[in-house]
XYZ file of C-alpha atoms in Angstrom:
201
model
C -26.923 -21.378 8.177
C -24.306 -24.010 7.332
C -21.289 -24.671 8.161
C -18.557 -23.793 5.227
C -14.751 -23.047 4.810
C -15.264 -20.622 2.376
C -15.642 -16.934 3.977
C -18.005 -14.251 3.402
C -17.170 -11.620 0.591
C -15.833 -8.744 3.260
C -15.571 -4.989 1.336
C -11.904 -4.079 2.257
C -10.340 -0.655 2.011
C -7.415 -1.369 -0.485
C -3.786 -0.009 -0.047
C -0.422 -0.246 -1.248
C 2.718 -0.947 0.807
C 5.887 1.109 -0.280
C 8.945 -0.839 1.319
C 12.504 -0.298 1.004
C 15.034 -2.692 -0.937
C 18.576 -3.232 -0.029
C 19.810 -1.013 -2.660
C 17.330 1.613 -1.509
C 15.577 1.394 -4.328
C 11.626 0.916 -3.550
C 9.328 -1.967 -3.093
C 5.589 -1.722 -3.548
C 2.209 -3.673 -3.893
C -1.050 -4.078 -3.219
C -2.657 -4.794 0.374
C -5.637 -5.563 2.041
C -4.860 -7.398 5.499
C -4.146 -4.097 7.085
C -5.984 -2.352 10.184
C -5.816 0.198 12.773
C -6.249 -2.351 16.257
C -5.020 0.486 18.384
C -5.452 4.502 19.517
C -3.928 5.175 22.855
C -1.158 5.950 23.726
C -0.165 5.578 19.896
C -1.643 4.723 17.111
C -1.090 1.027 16.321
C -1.821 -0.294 13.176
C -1.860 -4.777 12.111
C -0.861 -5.633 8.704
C -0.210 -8.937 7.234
C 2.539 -9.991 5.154
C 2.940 -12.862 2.607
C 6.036 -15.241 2.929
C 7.846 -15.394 0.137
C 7.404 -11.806 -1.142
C 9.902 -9.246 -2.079
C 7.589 -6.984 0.407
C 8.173 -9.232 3.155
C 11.451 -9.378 2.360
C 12.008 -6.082 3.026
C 9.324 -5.804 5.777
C 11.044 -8.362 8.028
C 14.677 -6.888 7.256
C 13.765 -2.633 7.597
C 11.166 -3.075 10.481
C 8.982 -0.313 8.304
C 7.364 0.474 5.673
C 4.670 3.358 4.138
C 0.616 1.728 3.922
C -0.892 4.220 0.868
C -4.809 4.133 0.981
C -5.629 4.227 -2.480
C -8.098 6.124 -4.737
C -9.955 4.967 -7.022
C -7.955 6.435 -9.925
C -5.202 4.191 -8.818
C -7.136 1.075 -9.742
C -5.818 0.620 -13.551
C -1.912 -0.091 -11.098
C -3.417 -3.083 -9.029
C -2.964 -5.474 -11.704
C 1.014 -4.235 -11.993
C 1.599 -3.854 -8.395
C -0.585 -6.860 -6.858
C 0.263 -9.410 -9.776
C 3.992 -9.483 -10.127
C 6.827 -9.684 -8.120
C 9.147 -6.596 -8.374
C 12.046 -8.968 -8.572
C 10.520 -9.585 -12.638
C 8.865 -6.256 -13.657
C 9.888 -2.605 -12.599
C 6.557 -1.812 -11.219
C 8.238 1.821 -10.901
C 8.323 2.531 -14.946
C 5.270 0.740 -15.056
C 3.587 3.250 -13.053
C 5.553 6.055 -14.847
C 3.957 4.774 -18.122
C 0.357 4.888 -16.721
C 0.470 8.041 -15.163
C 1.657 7.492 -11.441
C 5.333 8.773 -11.132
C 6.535 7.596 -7.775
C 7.296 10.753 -5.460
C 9.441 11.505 -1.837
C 6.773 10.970 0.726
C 7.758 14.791 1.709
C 5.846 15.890 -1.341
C 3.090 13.544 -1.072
C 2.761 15.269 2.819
C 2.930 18.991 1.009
C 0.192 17.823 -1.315
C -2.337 16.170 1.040
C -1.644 19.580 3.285
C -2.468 21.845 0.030
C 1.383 23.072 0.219
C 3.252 25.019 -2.350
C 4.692 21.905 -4.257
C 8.121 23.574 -5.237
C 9.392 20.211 -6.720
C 9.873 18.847 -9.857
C 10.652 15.986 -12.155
C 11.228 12.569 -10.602
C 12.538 12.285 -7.319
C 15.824 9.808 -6.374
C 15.108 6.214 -6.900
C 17.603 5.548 -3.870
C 16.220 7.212 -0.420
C 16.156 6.801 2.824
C 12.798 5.779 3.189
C 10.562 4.354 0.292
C 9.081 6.491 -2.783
C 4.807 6.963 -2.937
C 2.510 6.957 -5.235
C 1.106 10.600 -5.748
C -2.210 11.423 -5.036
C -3.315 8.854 -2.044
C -5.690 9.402 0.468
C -3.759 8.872 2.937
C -0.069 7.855 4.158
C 0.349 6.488 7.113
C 4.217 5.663 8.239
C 4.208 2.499 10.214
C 7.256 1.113 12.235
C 7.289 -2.855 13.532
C 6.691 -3.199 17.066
C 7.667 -6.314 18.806
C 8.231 -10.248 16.867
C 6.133 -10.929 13.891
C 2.755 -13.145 14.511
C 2.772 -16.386 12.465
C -0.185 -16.668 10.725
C 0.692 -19.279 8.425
C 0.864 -17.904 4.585
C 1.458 -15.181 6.135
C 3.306 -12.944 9.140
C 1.279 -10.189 11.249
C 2.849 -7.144 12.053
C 2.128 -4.948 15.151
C 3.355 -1.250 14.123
C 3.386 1.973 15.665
C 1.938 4.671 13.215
C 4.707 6.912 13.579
C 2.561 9.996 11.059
C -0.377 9.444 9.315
C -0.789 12.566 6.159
C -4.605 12.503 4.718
C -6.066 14.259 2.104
C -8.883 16.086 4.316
C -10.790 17.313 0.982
C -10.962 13.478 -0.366
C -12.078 12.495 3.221
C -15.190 14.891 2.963
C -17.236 12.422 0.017
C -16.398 8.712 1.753
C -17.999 7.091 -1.347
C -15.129 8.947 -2.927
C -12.647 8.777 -0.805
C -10.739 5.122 -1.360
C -11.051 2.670 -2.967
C -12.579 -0.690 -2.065
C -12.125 -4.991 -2.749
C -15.518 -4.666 -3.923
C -14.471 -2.259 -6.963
C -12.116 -3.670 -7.752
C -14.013 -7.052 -8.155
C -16.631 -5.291 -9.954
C -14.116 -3.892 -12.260
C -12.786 -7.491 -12.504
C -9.541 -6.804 -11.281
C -9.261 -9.210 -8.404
C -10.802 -12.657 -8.212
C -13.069 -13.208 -4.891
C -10.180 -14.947 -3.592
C -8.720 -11.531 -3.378
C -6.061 -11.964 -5.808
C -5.355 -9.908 -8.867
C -6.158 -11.470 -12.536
C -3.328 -11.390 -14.761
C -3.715 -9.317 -18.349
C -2.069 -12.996 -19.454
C -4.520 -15.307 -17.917
């Protein structure tokens, strides 16, 4: 045993956080540095945001947000939504194109509870709460409790998890069920820094 700087290679569940813009239009990427750290009385949930982003941005200003725990079908959109900033691409058509139409989180609830899904087509880019990606294992709707935490590169969030939707029948095969850092390293999508590789680089 040595002593290093470097840290071990940790297998993370992998998410996306849906945020809202200030033309209500919706923000979204990909996120690790998120945990539950609490039960009782409420759920409370950490999550880490980095300066500078367009997520943070929107984070710091709304005081809430929607974490999606992805699947591993949603892998082939990590590049889109954890490479770029949505102030450059529209990660939204991008997702369109690939199969992933962003949906009211009111569907996404119907869906994970095996509902009658009596919409259609896409739903309203502008909304009072952000648009999800269909098909998650789970949403969980988080609001910001108390000041952010500096953590340098970054600002920790203490949130209330005001509902939590999961997909019980995706829950029942855990190998199945999301999917993880160490996929999408395998699959060469992220770097073991944790970042995502560029199609350009």
């Amino acid at each position: 045993v040595r002593t290093t700087v470097t840290p071990p290679l940790l297998n993370s569940p992998v998410y996306s956080l849906a945020t809202r813009c200030p033309d209500g239009r919706t923000g979204m990427n990909i996120h690790t540095y998120a945990t539950p750290v609490g039960s009782t009385p409420v759920r409370k949930w950490a999550i880490g945001l980095y300066r500078g982003t367009q997520t943070h941005e929107n984070f710091v200003r709304e005081g809430r947000g929607v974490l999606q725990l992805l699947r591993p079908q949603h892998a082939p959109l990590v590049t889109t939504l954890g490479g770029y900033s949505g102030r450059d691409v529209d990660k939204r058509s991008k997702c369109r194109e690939m199969g992933f139409e962003w949906i009211a989180l009111a569907r996404a609830q119907a869906k994970a509870n095996d509902d009658d899904d009596e919409g259609g087509g896409e739903d309203s880019s502008i909304s009072e709460e952000p648009l999800v990606l269909p098909g998650c294992a789970a949403y969980v709707k988080l609001r910001q409790e108390g000041a952010l935490i500096d953590a340098g590169g970054h600002e920790v969030a203490i949130c209330v998890c005001e509902a939590l939707y999961a997909d019980e029948l995706v829950a029942e095969d855990e190998r199945k069920s999301h999917l993880s850092t160490a996929e999408l390293r395998a699959m060469g999508l992220i770097s073991e820094a944790g970042r995502a590789i560029l199609d350009d680089k």
